[in-house]
Tab-separated table of C-alpha atoms in Angstrom:
chain	number	residue	atom	x	y	z
Y	1433	MET	CA	-23.946	54.977	198.241
Y	1434	ILE	CA	-27.634	53.988	198.416
Y	1435	GLN	CA	-29.307	53.123	195.126
Y	1436	LYS	CA	-32.862	51.970	194.581
Y	1437	LYS	CA	-33.471	49.492	191.777
Y	1438	GLY	CA	-37.039	48.292	191.665
Y	1439	ASP	CA	-37.873	46.859	195.078
Y	1440	ALA	CA	-34.247	46.446	196.126
Y	1441	VAL	CA	-32.032	48.951	197.902
Y	1442	ILE	CA	-28.381	48.513	196.943
Y	1443	ILE	CA	-25.756	49.588	199.475
Y	1444	LYS	CA	-22.307	50.479	198.165
Y	1445	GLY	CA	-19.302	52.045	199.820
Y	1446	SER	CA	-18.903	55.776	200.159
Y	1447	LYS	CA	-16.498	57.429	197.701
Y	1448	PHE	CA	-15.039	59.407	200.582
Y	1449	TYR	CA	-14.192	56.173	202.400
Y	1450	TYR	CA	-12.728	54.658	199.209
Y	1451	VAL	CA	-10.282	57.577	199.062
Y	1452	LEU	CA	-9.641	57.470	202.808
Y	1453	MET	CA	-8.907	53.724	202.810
Y	1454	PHE	CA	-6.629	54.035	199.782
Y	1455	LEU	CA	-4.696	56.900	201.341
Y	1456	ALA	CA	-4.405	55.048	204.643
Y	1457	THR	CA	-3.238	51.729	203.229
Y	1458	ALA	CA	-1.014	53.050	200.448
Y	1459	GLY	CA	0.175	56.037	202.482
Y	1460	PHE	CA	1.328	53.972	205.437
Y	1461	LEU	CA	3.120	51.477	203.192
Y	1462	ILE	CA	4.892	54.309	201.359
Y	1463	ALA	CA	5.820	55.905	204.693
Y	1464	CYS	CA	7.293	52.621	205.951
Y	1465	ILE	CA	9.349	52.199	202.772
Y	1466	PHE	CA	10.491	55.812	203.116
Y	1467	LEU	CA	11.599	55.118	206.708
Y	1468	ILE	CA	13.536	52.013	205.656
Y	1469	ILE	CA	15.291	53.815	202.787
Y	1470	HIS	CA	16.311	56.789	204.946
Y	1471	GLY	CA	17.278	54.485	207.780
Y	1472	LEU	CA	19.634	52.571	205.500
Y	1473	LYS	CA	21.446	55.796	204.526
Y	1474	PHE	CA	22.680	56.214	208.123
Y	1475	ASN	CA	23.045	59.981	207.707
Y	1476	SER	CA	21.234	60.829	210.947
Y	1477	LYS	CA	21.565	59.810	214.541
Y	1478	TYR	CA	17.938	58.588	214.285
Y	1479	SER	CA	18.634	56.237	211.359
Y	1480	LEU	CA	18.297	53.131	213.528
Y	1481	PHE	CA	14.887	54.353	214.736
Y	1482	TYR	CA	13.813	54.955	211.119
Y	1483	LEU	CA	15.001	51.530	210.076
Y	1484	GLY	CA	13.471	49.792	213.091
Y	1485	GLY	CA	10.131	51.551	212.710
Y	1486	GLY	CA	9.981	50.804	209.001
Y	1487	VAL	CA	10.865	47.140	209.476
Y	1488	ILE	CA	8.408	46.678	212.341
Y	1489	PHE	CA	5.408	48.461	210.770
Y	1490	THR	CA	5.768	47.347	207.113
Y	1491	PRO	CA	4.419	43.796	207.682
Y	1492	PHE	CA	1.498	45.148	209.723
Y	1493	TYR	CA	0.431	47.681	207.070
Y	1494	PHE	CA	1.011	45.155	204.293
Y	1495	TYR	CA	-1.321	42.758	206.152
Y	1496	ILE	CA	-3.989	45.467	206.507
Y	1497	THR	CA	-3.619	46.351	202.809
Y	1498	LEU	CA	-4.128	42.731	201.743
Y	1499	TRP	CA	-7.319	42.497	203.796
Y	1500	SER	CA	-8.608	45.772	202.315
Y	1501	LEU	CA	-7.877	45.017	198.639
Y	1502	PRO	CA	-11.225	43.295	197.837
Y	1503	GLY	CA	-13.000	46.477	198.935
Y	1504	PHE	CA	-11.271	48.526	196.229
Y	1505	ILE	CA	-13.209	46.845	193.400
Y	1506	PRO	CA	-15.084	49.733	191.738
Y	1507	GLY	CA	-18.833	49.607	192.267
Y	1508	LYS	CA	-18.638	46.801	194.824
Y	1509	VAL	CA	-22.053	46.054	196.293
Y	1510	LEU	CA	-21.790	45.497	200.036
Y	1511	LEU	CA	-25.370	44.268	200.442
Y	1512	LYS	CA	-28.871	44.497	198.997
Y	1513	ILE	CA	-32.005	45.014	201.030
Y	1514	VAL	CA	-35.487	44.189	199.804
Y	1515	PRO	CA	-37.628	46.184	202.263
Y	1516	ARG	CA	-41.127	44.738	202.525
Y	1517	GLU	CA	-43.162	42.465	204.770
Y	1518	ASN	CA	-41.296	39.330	203.653
Y	1519	GLY	CA	-38.136	41.257	202.831
Y	1520	THR	CA	-34.585	40.013	202.717
Y	1521	VAL	CA	-31.038	41.166	203.285
Y	1522	ILE	CA	-28.884	39.806	200.482
Y	1523	ALA	CA	-25.143	39.600	201.051
Y	1524	PRO	CA	-22.613	38.292	198.522
Y	1525	LYS	CA	-22.637	34.824	200.126
Y	1526	CYS	CA	-25.978	34.548	201.913
Y	1527	LEU	CA	-29.592	35.619	202.151
Y	1528	VAL	CA	-31.388	36.475	205.417
Y	1529	LEU	CA	-35.077	37.131	205.909
Y	1530	ILE	CA	-35.670	40.388	207.765
Y	1531	LYS	CA	-38.213	38.657	210.031
Y	1532	ASN	CA	-35.487	36.184	211.000
Y	1533	ILE	CA	-33.095	38.890	212.265
Y	1534	ARG	CA	-32.720	38.873	216.039
Y	1535	ASN	CA	-29.836	41.350	216.253
Y	1536	ILE	CA	-27.832	43.395	213.767
Y	1537	ASP	CA	-24.706	45.368	214.530
Y	1538	LEU	CA	-21.554	46.847	213.004
Y	1539	ILE	CA	-18.537	45.282	214.727
Y	1540	ARG	CA	-14.816	45.812	214.154
Y	1541	ASN	CA	-12.889	42.600	213.586
Y	1542	PRO	CA	-9.853	42.661	215.923
Y	1543	LEU	CA	-7.637	40.650	213.554
Y	1544	ASN	CA	-7.900	42.805	210.444
Y	1545	LEU	CA	-9.449	46.024	211.823
Y	1546	ILE	CA	-12.251	45.912	209.238
Y	1547	ASN	CA	-15.868	46.571	210.212
Y	1548	ASP	CA	-18.295	43.700	209.640
Y	1549	ILE	CA	-22.073	43.786	209.708
Y	1550	VAL	CA	-22.976	40.936	212.036
Y	1551	ILE	CA	-26.505	39.570	211.791
Y	1552	GLU	CA	-27.719	37.131	214.431
Y	1553	THR	CA	-30.794	35.155	213.424
Y	1554	PHE	CA	-33.436	33.293	215.377
Y	1555	ASP	CA	-31.862	30.097	213.959
Y	1556	ASP	CA	-28.755	30.824	216.098
Y	1557	LYS	CA	-26.670	31.641	213.033
Y	1558	LYS	CA	-24.224	34.512	212.749
Y	1559	ILE	CA	-23.806	36.050	209.322
Y	1560	LYS	CA	-20.892	38.401	208.791
Y	1561	ILE	CA	-20.944	40.858	205.923
Y	1562	ARG	CA	-17.595	42.523	205.297
Y	1563	THR	CA	-17.809	46.290	204.720
Y	1564	TYR	CA	-14.073	46.950	204.129
Y	1565	ASN	CA	-14.513	50.110	206.254
Y	1566	LEU	CA	-16.425	51.727	203.378
Y	1567	LEU	CA	-19.593	52.212	205.434
Y	1568	ASP	CA	-19.775	54.782	208.224
Y	1569	ASP	CA	-21.348	53.857	211.559
Y	1570	GLY	CA	-23.940	56.629	211.257
Y	1571	ASP	CA	-24.824	55.602	207.696
Y	1572	PHE	CA	-25.185	51.987	208.838
Y	1573	GLN	CA	-27.594	53.024	211.584
Y	1574	VAL	CA	-29.658	55.109	209.174
Y	1575	ILE	CA	-29.822	52.256	206.630
Y	1576	VAL	CA	-30.927	49.718	209.241
Y	1577	ASP	CA	-33.412	52.110	210.827
Y	1578	GLN	CA	-34.929	53.145	207.514
Y	1579	TYR	CA	-35.026	49.899	205.524
Y	1580	ILE	CA	-34.814	46.981	207.980
Y	1581	PHE	CA	-36.289	48.236	211.287
Y	1582	PRO	CA	-39.912	48.577	210.068
Y	1583	TYR	CA	-40.063	44.894	209.094
Y	1584	MET	CA	-38.283	43.346	212.089
Y	1585	THR	CA	-40.074	41.469	214.851
Y	1586	ASP	CA	-41.131	43.384	217.959
Y	1587	ASN	CA	-38.329	41.963	220.129
Y	1588	ALA	CA	-35.701	42.770	217.497
Y	1589	ARG	CA	-37.057	46.329	217.267
Y	1590	LYS	CA	-36.725	46.759	221.031
Y	1591	VAL	CA	-33.109	45.561	220.868
Y	1592	TRP	CA	-32.387	47.978	218.004
Y	1593	ASP	CA	-34.054	50.886	219.842
Y	1594	ARG	CA	-31.765	50.312	222.844
Y	1595	LYS	CA	-28.677	50.492	220.601
Y	1596	ILE	CA	-29.539	53.498	218.489
Y	1597	ASP	CA	-29.468	57.118	219.590
Y	1598	LEU	CA	-32.024	58.945	217.437
Y	1599	ASP	CA	-31.066	62.346	218.848
Y	1600	LYS	CA	-27.454	61.834	217.795
Y	1601	LEU	CA	-28.568	60.726	214.308
Y	1602	ARG	CA	-30.780	63.803	214.052
Y	1603	GLU	CA	-27.846	66.082	214.908
Y	1604	GLU	CA	-25.131	64.389	212.834
Y	1605	ASP	CA	-26.984	62.934	209.838
Y	1606	ASN	CA	-30.218	64.959	209.820
Y	1607	TYR	CA	-32.163	61.715	210.046
Y	1608	VAL	CA	-35.626	61.574	211.574
Y	1609	ARG	CA	-37.342	58.208	211.936
Y	1610	GLN	CA	-40.587	58.084	210.024
Y	1611	GLU	CA	-43.567	56.447	211.623
Y	1612	HIS	CA	-44.213	53.203	209.788
Y	1613	ARG	CA	-47.545	51.513	209.622
Y	1614	ILE	CA	-46.993	47.818	210.059
Y	1615	GLU	CA	-49.781	45.372	210.571
């Protein structure tokens, strides 16, 4: 998931979440088709419920599957981080200086139910980086805390410290924040 190449840290999706997303999208579509087929046989008193459920949920799960398809590209790089004093966060469509980050968060998009990394800059811009639900919330917090936090401005660090629960990260992910010397 995290690879270091030279100065850059490359963030890719977790293999576990690749499998989970595939099973969820494909599994629900198959289940809806199964419900429609068995509903059309009319050999049960619940056949109309099967048919109705399949017809109602098939478009929804098809929509979710279409939004998730770009995430299934093998080896897809979600973002690159160059952690240093004048470091950058490089997304597929944009580049953000770490010093220019005011706020960073992982937010679920209500339209497609996919988590996006939302970066707010001091230039009043919002950059959204699609994760295709391949990045866990705990992993996101560890990545930001380890590679971006040391190079953020003081105000941005205070905002991040209010959002993050280091005790929870220590328990769940065995992560302990290292003291960074920044001048």
